[in-house]
């Protein structure tokens, strides 16, 4: 049994006939993500009812490739153990009693008018008690007694803001849940990197999602960036070795569960193959407890920074911030529009303060 790859079916069959002779039997035909055609052929009689090979999942394909290649899986991270969210009560109606002396609240005095004003701004966003406490503590260092400046100071004192620096020697690997906006974020990062640097290289391992390959091709062609499809860690290593990128390298991965040991093993193998920094992509709004679990779990594969997306699609933006805070992740970038060329901002306390003030309940004019 042998496999032959060519740009067309006829060309692949011709290769098979040249190699195997007149007794060639075509066993199967498969379209590859690259656009080529793969033919499996044999010079033995075909079985009466051949069984189709099962389609490998993302983790399965990666593990098979790694078993045969130089990239060895690291030790398990015990991600199947339950990770409990520490704080869950976010409603303002529960803050007065819990923020006035609870252990996690650091003894905040809710009778203070400026503290209550900040709580009224922050609580509706689902930010959580611990983060509110930290922001209020940081806001006390503000030189100007006004909501906007207090918020800016609170965010500056509470978070680390660390936008990505693009380099061909520092590939960026985007990880996170399905639907977080990883692929569009990859395109936005590529666009941002090309403003004053050589063209970017985009790689995707998201070969199983419907339309994913067409999406990366469309982005690559629109941006004038190089783009590649990788089905295994070995593909990633070969792409980087053969093409020697001069600009940013942005690596998009499929949405996987951080609590699935096989998926985590696959991501580790891809990270090692690309020698990349994994960066978590999360929507700004969603299930805060779930996001905290994700942030803590992804830290096990080396995530230290996050990108929060979809600021334009939601009013309440506390879930992503709470995940970054409780997961101790630096904030790298924010995405606030669907437009690829202008949708990604360096993370800053000024943006967050103005965003939360602008969406304060009852403050938006119609």
PDB file of C-alpha atoms in Angstrom, residues 15-252:
ATOM      1  CA  UNK A  15       2.309   8.506 -10.318  1.00  0.00           C
ATOM      2  CA  UNK A  16       0.749   5.381  -8.846  1.00  0.00           C
ATOM      3  CA  UNK A  17       0.766   3.552 -12.181  1.00  0.00           C
ATOM      4  CA  UNK A  18       4.402   4.470 -12.815  1.00  0.00           C
ATOM      5  CA  UNK A  19       5.418   3.139  -9.403  1.00  0.00           C
ATOM      6  CA  UNK A  20       3.248   0.004  -9.199  1.00  0.00           C
ATOM      7  CA  UNK A  21       2.768  -1.014 -12.835  1.00  0.00           C
ATOM      8  CA  UNK A  22      -0.200  -2.601 -14.586  1.00  0.00           C
ATOM      9  CA  UNK A  23      -1.590  -4.247 -11.452  1.00  0.00           C
ATOM     10  CA  UNK A  24      -2.224  -0.887  -9.783  1.00  0.00           C
ATOM     11  CA  UNK A  25      -5.449  -0.762  -7.753  1.00  0.00           C
ATOM     12  CA  UNK A  26      -6.682   2.620  -6.477  1.00  0.00           C
ATOM     13  CA  UNK A  27      -7.796   2.050  -2.891  1.00  0.00           C
ATOM     14  CA  UNK A  28      -8.851   5.563  -1.871  1.00  0.00           C
ATOM     15  CA  UNK A  29      -8.778   9.220  -2.920  1.00  0.00           C
ATOM     16  CA  UNK A  30      -8.562  12.161  -0.517  1.00  0.00           C
ATOM     17  CA  UNK A  31      -8.573  15.940  -1.025  1.00  0.00           C
ATOM     18  CA  UNK A  32      -5.890  17.581   1.099  1.00  0.00           C
ATOM     19  CA  UNK A  33      -6.267  20.987   2.807  1.00  0.00           C
ATOM     20  CA  UNK A  34      -3.459  22.264   0.578  1.00  0.00           C
ATOM     21  CA  UNK A  35      -5.627  21.689  -2.518  1.00  0.00           C
ATOM     22  CA  UNK A  36      -3.638  18.656  -3.659  1.00  0.00           C
ATOM     23  CA  UNK A  37      -5.061  15.164  -4.120  1.00  0.00           C
ATOM     24  CA  UNK A  38      -3.804  12.098  -2.265  1.00  0.00           C
ATOM     25  CA  UNK A  39      -4.264   8.662  -3.835  1.00  0.00           C
ATOM     26  CA  UNK A  40      -3.724   5.438  -1.904  1.00  0.00           C
ATOM     27  CA  UNK A  41      -2.865   2.571  -4.241  1.00  0.00           C
ATOM     28  CA  UNK A  42      -1.713  -1.037  -4.122  1.00  0.00           C
ATOM     29  CA  UNK A  43      -0.486  -3.683  -6.566  1.00  0.00           C
ATOM     30  CA  UNK A  44      -2.472  -6.326  -4.643  1.00  0.00           C
ATOM     31  CA  UNK A  45      -6.135  -7.233  -5.339  1.00  0.00           C
ATOM     32  CA  UNK A  46      -8.544  -4.865  -3.612  1.00  0.00           C
ATOM     33  CA  UNK A  47     -10.394  -6.291  -0.580  1.00  0.00           C
ATOM     34  CA  UNK A  48     -14.044  -7.070  -1.040  1.00  0.00           C
ATOM     35  CA  UNK A  49     -15.235  -4.354   1.321  1.00  0.00           C
ATOM     36  CA  UNK A  50     -12.475  -2.020   2.465  1.00  0.00           C
ATOM     37  CA  UNK A  51     -13.173  -0.152   5.676  1.00  0.00           C
ATOM     38  CA  UNK A  52     -12.619   3.609   5.546  1.00  0.00           C
ATOM     39  CA  UNK A  53     -10.017   4.908   7.947  1.00  0.00           C
ATOM     40  CA  UNK A  54     -11.497   6.919  10.811  1.00  0.00           C
ATOM     41  CA  UNK A  55     -10.918  10.665  10.575  1.00  0.00           C
ATOM     42  CA  UNK A  56      -8.471  11.771  13.241  1.00  0.00           C
ATOM     43  CA  UNK A  57      -9.443  14.507  15.629  1.00  0.00           C
ATOM     44  CA  UNK A  58      -7.186  17.493  16.233  1.00  0.00           C
ATOM     45  CA  UNK A  59      -5.545  15.903  19.245  1.00  0.00           C
ATOM     46  CA  UNK A  60      -5.417  12.471  17.651  1.00  0.00           C
ATOM     47  CA  UNK A  61      -3.702  13.736  14.520  1.00  0.00           C
ATOM     48  CA  UNK A  62      -1.200  15.685  16.540  1.00  0.00           C
ATOM     49  CA  UNK A  63      -0.399  12.796  18.825  1.00  0.00           C
ATOM     50  CA  UNK A  64       0.090  10.414  15.892  1.00  0.00           C
ATOM     51  CA  UNK A  65       2.465  12.874  14.261  1.00  0.00           C
ATOM     52  CA  UNK A  66       4.387  13.442  17.477  1.00  0.00           C
ATOM     53  CA  UNK A  67       4.711   9.735  18.186  1.00  0.00           C
ATOM     54  CA  UNK A  68       6.506   9.411  14.850  1.00  0.00           C
ATOM     55  CA  UNK A  69       8.511  12.631  15.079  1.00  0.00           C
ATOM     56  CA  UNK A  70      10.999  14.443  17.307  1.00  0.00           C
ATOM     57  CA  UNK A  71       8.459  16.385  19.384  1.00  0.00           C
ATOM     58  CA  UNK A  72       7.747  14.533  22.616  1.00  0.00           C
ATOM     59  CA  UNK A  73       4.797  15.215  24.840  1.00  0.00           C
ATOM     60  CA  UNK A  74       5.503  16.823  28.202  1.00  0.00           C
ATOM     61  CA  UNK A  75       4.279  15.363  31.450  1.00  0.00           C
ATOM     62  CA  UNK A  76       0.559  15.609  32.099  1.00  0.00           C
ATOM     63  CA  UNK A  77      -0.652  18.825  33.701  1.00  0.00           C
ATOM     64  CA  UNK A  78      -3.436  17.125  35.687  1.00  0.00           C
ATOM     65  CA  UNK A  79      -5.960  19.334  33.935  1.00  0.00           C
ATOM     66  CA  UNK A  80      -8.743  16.844  34.522  1.00  0.00           C
ATOM     67  CA  UNK A  81      -8.788  17.894  38.184  1.00  0.00           C
ATOM     68  CA  UNK A  82     -11.579  20.272  38.998  1.00  0.00           C
ATOM     69  CA  UNK A  83     -10.518  23.941  39.206  1.00  0.00           C
ATOM     70  CA  UNK A  84     -12.871  25.884  41.421  1.00  0.00           C
ATOM     71  CA  UNK A  85     -13.781  29.490  40.754  1.00  0.00           C
ATOM     72  CA  UNK A  86     -12.924  31.532  43.875  1.00  0.00           C
ATOM     73  CA  UNK A  87     -15.489  34.294  43.605  1.00  0.00           C
ATOM     74  CA  UNK A  88     -18.941  34.239  42.043  1.00  0.00           C
ATOM     75  CA  UNK A  89     -21.165  36.968  43.526  1.00  0.00           C
ATOM     76  CA  UNK A  90     -21.063  40.086  41.357  1.00  0.00           C
ATOM     77  CA  UNK A  91     -24.360  41.903  41.897  1.00  0.00           C
ATOM     78  CA  UNK A  92     -24.181  45.320  43.523  1.00  0.00           C
ATOM     79  CA  UNK A  93     -26.985  44.381  45.906  1.00  0.00           C
ATOM     80  CA  UNK A  94     -24.601  41.864  47.542  1.00  0.00           C
ATOM     81  CA  UNK A  95     -21.544  44.087  47.652  1.00  0.00           C
ATOM     82  CA  UNK A  96     -22.414  46.171  50.695  1.00  0.00           C
ATOM     83  CA  UNK A  97     -22.417  43.197  53.033  1.00  0.00           C
ATOM     84  CA  UNK A  98     -19.537  41.285  51.471  1.00  0.00           C
ATOM     85  CA  UNK A  99     -17.166  44.132  50.656  1.00  0.00           C
ATOM     86  CA  UNK A 100     -17.354  45.715  54.086  1.00  0.00           C
ATOM     87  CA  UNK A 101     -15.030  43.291  55.844  1.00  0.00           C
ATOM     88  CA  UNK A 102     -14.909  39.890  54.167  1.00  0.00           C
ATOM     89  CA  UNK A 103     -11.553  38.127  53.783  1.00  0.00           C
ATOM     90  CA  UNK A 104     -11.466  38.522  49.984  1.00  0.00           C
ATOM     91  CA  UNK A 105     -12.706  42.094  50.113  1.00  0.00           C
ATOM     92  CA  UNK A 106      -9.729  43.553  52.000  1.00  0.00           C
ATOM     93  CA  UNK A 107     -11.998  45.501  54.332  1.00  0.00           C
ATOM     94  CA  UNK A 108     -13.504  47.985  51.875  1.00  0.00           C
ATOM     95  CA  UNK A 109     -15.676  50.653  53.438  1.00  0.00           C
ATOM     96  CA  UNK A 110     -18.840  50.828  51.332  1.00  0.00           C
ATOM     97  CA  UNK A 111     -19.939  53.934  53.231  1.00  0.00           C
ATOM     98  CA  UNK A 112     -17.267  55.895  51.329  1.00  0.00           C
ATOM     99  CA  UNK A 113     -19.030  57.777  48.512  1.00  0.00           C
ATOM    100  CA  UNK A 114     -16.183  57.362  45.995  1.00  0.00           C
ATOM    101  CA  UNK A 115     -15.954  53.623  46.717  1.00  0.00           C
ATOM    102  CA  UNK A 116     -19.681  53.173  46.231  1.00  0.00           C
ATOM    103  CA  UNK A 117     -19.516  55.182  42.993  1.00  0.00           C
ATOM    104  CA  UNK A 118     -16.833  52.858  41.628  1.00  0.00           C
ATOM    105  CA  UNK A 119     -18.777  49.784  42.735  1.00  0.00           C
ATOM    106  CA  UNK A 120     -21.852  51.098  40.914  1.00  0.00           C
ATOM    107  CA  UNK A 121     -19.803  51.382  37.727  1.00  0.00           C
ATOM    108  CA  UNK A 122     -17.997  48.053  38.037  1.00  0.00           C
ATOM    109  CA  UNK A 123     -20.519  45.617  39.532  1.00  0.00           C
ATOM    110  CA  UNK A 124     -22.982  45.505  36.590  1.00  0.00           C
ATOM    111  CA  UNK A 125     -20.151  44.283  34.344  1.00  0.00           C
ATOM    112  CA  UNK A 126     -19.819  41.037  36.297  1.00  0.00           C
ATOM    113  CA  UNK A 127     -16.300  41.965  37.348  1.00  0.00           C
ATOM    114  CA  UNK A 128     -16.477  40.150  40.687  1.00  0.00           C
ATOM    115  CA  UNK A 129     -15.792  41.093  44.276  1.00  0.00           C
ATOM    116  CA  UNK A 130     -12.062  40.373  44.375  1.00  0.00           C
ATOM    117  CA  UNK A 131     -11.327  42.446  41.274  1.00  0.00           C
ATOM    118  CA  UNK A 132     -13.551  45.292  42.489  1.00  0.00           C
ATOM    119  CA  UNK A 133     -11.643  45.273  45.763  1.00  0.00           C
ATOM    120  CA  UNK A 134      -8.312  45.437  43.927  1.00  0.00           C
ATOM    121  CA  UNK A 135      -9.486  48.227  41.624  1.00  0.00           C
ATOM    122  CA  UNK A 136     -10.837  50.286  44.501  1.00  0.00           C
ATOM    123  CA  UNK A 137      -7.568  49.854  46.404  1.00  0.00           C
ATOM    124  CA  UNK A 138      -5.592  50.944  43.352  1.00  0.00           C
ATOM    125  CA  UNK A 139      -7.914  53.880  42.678  1.00  0.00           C
ATOM    126  CA  UNK A 140      -6.956  55.417  46.013  1.00  0.00           C
ATOM    127  CA  UNK A 141      -3.634  56.362  44.419  1.00  0.00           C
ATOM    128  CA  UNK A 142      -5.364  58.639  41.894  1.00  0.00           C
ATOM    129  CA  UNK A 143      -4.262  62.267  42.007  1.00  0.00           C
ATOM    130  CA  UNK A 144      -7.615  63.429  40.611  1.00  0.00           C
ATOM    131  CA  UNK A 145     -10.864  62.781  42.478  1.00  0.00           C
ATOM    132  CA  UNK A 146     -13.031  61.940  39.468  1.00  0.00           C
ATOM    133  CA  UNK A 147     -14.536  58.636  38.296  1.00  0.00           C
ATOM    134  CA  UNK A 148     -12.589  58.372  35.034  1.00  0.00           C
ATOM    135  CA  UNK A 149      -9.200  59.063  36.601  1.00  0.00           C
ATOM    136  CA  UNK A 150      -9.893  56.837  39.581  1.00  0.00           C
ATOM    137  CA  UNK A 151     -10.770  53.974  37.226  1.00  0.00           C
ATOM    138  CA  UNK A 152      -7.670  54.539  35.087  1.00  0.00           C
ATOM    139  CA  UNK A 153      -5.480  54.473  38.169  1.00  0.00           C
ATOM    140  CA  UNK A 154      -7.266  51.406  39.526  1.00  0.00           C
ATOM    141  CA  UNK A 155      -6.705  49.461  36.300  1.00  0.00           C
ATOM    142  CA  UNK A 156      -3.091  50.624  36.032  1.00  0.00           C
ATOM    143  CA  UNK A 157      -2.344  49.484  39.575  1.00  0.00           C
ATOM    144  CA  UNK A 158      -4.200  46.174  39.240  1.00  0.00           C
ATOM    145  CA  UNK A 159      -3.211  44.782  35.816  1.00  0.00           C
ATOM    146  CA  UNK A 160      -0.031  44.341  33.831  1.00  0.00           C
ATOM    147  CA  UNK A 161      -0.430  45.793  30.320  1.00  0.00           C
ATOM    148  CA  UNK A 162       1.930  44.077  27.870  1.00  0.00           C
ATOM    149  CA  UNK A 163       1.125  44.441  24.132  1.00  0.00           C
ATOM    150  CA  UNK A 164       2.789  41.884  21.868  1.00  0.00           C
ATOM    151  CA  UNK A 165       6.093  42.683  20.169  1.00  0.00           C
ATOM    152  CA  UNK A 166       6.282  41.071  16.735  1.00  0.00           C
ATOM    153  CA  UNK A 167       9.367  39.189  15.629  1.00  0.00           C
ATOM    154  CA  UNK A 168      10.066  36.195  13.349  1.00  0.00           C
ATOM    155  CA  UNK A 169      11.977  34.663  16.260  1.00  0.00           C
ATOM    156  CA  UNK A 170       8.996  35.013  18.617  1.00  0.00           C
ATOM    157  CA  UNK A 171       5.976  33.313  16.970  1.00  0.00           C
ATOM    158  CA  UNK A 172       2.606  34.038  18.572  1.00  0.00           C
ATOM    159  CA  UNK A 173       0.303  31.005  19.041  1.00  0.00           C
ATOM    160  CA  UNK A 174      -3.338  31.878  19.709  1.00  0.00           C
ATOM    161  CA  UNK A 175      -5.271  29.459  21.944  1.00  0.00           C
ATOM    162  CA  UNK A 176      -8.721  29.534  23.469  1.00  0.00           C
ATOM    163  CA  UNK A 177     -12.325  28.380  23.168  1.00  0.00           C
ATOM    164  CA  UNK A 178     -14.205  27.965  19.909  1.00  0.00           C
ATOM    165  CA  UNK A 179     -15.872  31.218  18.890  1.00  0.00           C
ATOM    166  CA  UNK A 180     -13.506  33.498  20.811  1.00  0.00           C
ATOM    167  CA  UNK A 181     -12.341  35.125  17.579  1.00  0.00           C
ATOM    168  CA  UNK A 182      -8.873  33.555  17.294  1.00  0.00           C
ATOM    169  CA  UNK A 183      -8.742  33.495  13.489  1.00  0.00           C
ATOM    170  CA  UNK A 184      -9.877  37.090  13.030  1.00  0.00           C
ATOM    171  CA  UNK A 185      -7.486  38.085  15.831  1.00  0.00           C
ATOM    172  CA  UNK A 186      -4.677  36.336  13.953  1.00  0.00           C
ATOM    173  CA  UNK A 187      -5.514  38.417  10.883  1.00  0.00           C
ATOM    174  CA  UNK A 188      -5.631  41.618  12.946  1.00  0.00           C
ATOM    175  CA  UNK A 189      -2.248  40.835  14.486  1.00  0.00           C
ATOM    176  CA  UNK A 190      -0.808  40.145  11.031  1.00  0.00           C
ATOM    177  CA  UNK A 191      -2.205  43.431   9.739  1.00  0.00           C
ATOM    178  CA  UNK A 192      -0.820  45.355  12.714  1.00  0.00           C
ATOM    179  CA  UNK A 193       2.614  43.749  12.373  1.00  0.00           C
ATOM    180  CA  UNK A 194       2.924  44.684   8.697  1.00  0.00           C
ATOM    181  CA  UNK A 195       2.536  48.430   9.238  1.00  0.00           C
ATOM    182  CA  UNK A 196       6.296  48.938   9.637  1.00  0.00           C
ATOM    183  CA  UNK A 197       7.723  45.444   9.145  1.00  0.00           C
ATOM    184  CA  UNK A 198       8.058  42.728   6.461  1.00  0.00           C
ATOM    185  CA  UNK A 199       4.993  40.699   5.552  1.00  0.00           C
ATOM    186  CA  UNK A 200       3.639  38.373   8.188  1.00  0.00           C
ATOM    187  CA  UNK A 201       3.409  34.605   8.082  1.00  0.00           C
ATOM    188  CA  UNK A 202       0.063  33.105   9.102  1.00  0.00           C
ATOM    189  CA  UNK A 203      -0.228  29.418   9.994  1.00  0.00           C
ATOM    190  CA  UNK A 204      -3.404  27.585  10.933  1.00  0.00           C
ATOM    191  CA  UNK A 205      -3.857  24.156  12.481  1.00  0.00           C
ATOM    192  CA  UNK A 206      -7.637  24.622  12.466  1.00  0.00           C
ATOM    193  CA  UNK A 207      -8.149  22.218   9.582  1.00  0.00           C
ATOM    194  CA  UNK A 208     -11.280  20.509  10.877  1.00  0.00           C
ATOM    195  CA  UNK A 209     -13.635  23.490  11.254  1.00  0.00           C
ATOM    196  CA  UNK A 210     -15.882  24.152   8.275  1.00  0.00           C
ATOM    197  CA  UNK A 211     -14.599  27.096   6.284  1.00  0.00           C
ATOM    198  CA  UNK A 212     -11.482  27.586   8.391  1.00  0.00           C
ATOM    199  CA  UNK A 213      -9.026  27.011   5.543  1.00  0.00           C
ATOM    200  CA  UNK A 214     -10.939  29.303   3.192  1.00  0.00           C
ATOM    201  CA  UNK A 215     -10.954  31.931   5.940  1.00  0.00           C
ATOM    202  CA  UNK A 216      -7.183  31.885   6.451  1.00  0.00           C
ATOM    203  CA  UNK A 217      -6.636  31.987   2.687  1.00  0.00           C
ATOM    204  CA  UNK A 218      -8.948  34.984   2.340  1.00  0.00           C
ATOM    205  CA  UNK A 219      -7.202  36.838   5.153  1.00  0.00           C
ATOM    206  CA  UNK A 220      -3.734  35.995   3.845  1.00  0.00           C
ATOM    207  CA  UNK A 221      -4.517  37.137   0.316  1.00  0.00           C
ATOM    208  CA  UNK A 222      -6.255  40.325   1.462  1.00  0.00           C
ATOM    209  CA  UNK A 223      -3.315  41.265   3.700  1.00  0.00           C
ATOM    210  CA  UNK A 224      -0.591  40.176   1.317  1.00  0.00           C
ATOM    211  CA  UNK A 225       0.712  37.825   4.014  1.00  0.00           C
ATOM    212  CA  UNK A 226       2.098  34.340   3.572  1.00  0.00           C
ATOM    213  CA  UNK A 227      -0.298  31.672   4.818  1.00  0.00           C
ATOM    214  CA  UNK A 228       0.084  27.948   5.445  1.00  0.00           C
ATOM    215  CA  UNK A 229      -2.036  25.013   6.626  1.00  0.00           C
ATOM    216  CA  UNK A 230      -0.476  22.644   9.175  1.00  0.00           C
ATOM    217  CA  UNK A 231      -1.940  19.246   9.990  1.00  0.00           C
ATOM    218  CA  UNK A 232       0.720  18.282  12.529  1.00  0.00           C
ATOM    219  CA  UNK A 233       3.568  19.756  14.592  1.00  0.00           C
ATOM    220  CA  UNK A 234       5.970  18.370  11.998  1.00  0.00           C
ATOM    221  CA  UNK A 235       4.233  20.520   9.364  1.00  0.00           C
ATOM    222  CA  UNK A 236       4.747  23.623  11.494  1.00  0.00           C
ATOM    223  CA  UNK A 237       8.441  22.920  11.961  1.00  0.00           C
ATOM    224  CA  UNK A 238       8.871  22.281   8.239  1.00  0.00           C
ATOM    225  CA  UNK A 239       7.026  25.486   7.284  1.00  0.00           C
ATOM    226  CA  UNK A 240       9.213  27.632   9.512  1.00  0.00           C
ATOM    227  CA  UNK A 241      12.408  25.852   8.468  1.00  0.00           C
ATOM    228  CA  UNK A 242      11.691  26.050   4.737  1.00  0.00           C
ATOM    229  CA  UNK A 243      10.261  29.564   4.467  1.00  0.00           C
ATOM    230  CA  UNK A 244      12.430  31.480   6.950  1.00  0.00           C
ATOM    231  CA  UNK A 245       9.886  34.219   7.817  1.00  0.00           C
ATOM    232  CA  UNK A 246      11.176  37.791   7.966  1.00  0.00           C
ATOM    233  CA  UNK A 247       8.147  39.302   9.686  1.00  0.00           C
ATOM    234  CA  UNK A 248       5.726  38.304  12.429  1.00  0.00           C
ATOM    235  CA  UNK A 249       4.642  34.678  12.705  1.00  0.00           C
ATOM    236  CA  UNK A 250       1.022  34.253  13.828  1.00  0.00           C
ATOM    237  CA  UNK A 251      -0.142  30.698  14.539  1.00  0.00           C
ATOM    238  CA  UNK A 252      -3.892  30.016  14.828  1.00  0.00           C
TER     239      UNK A 252
END
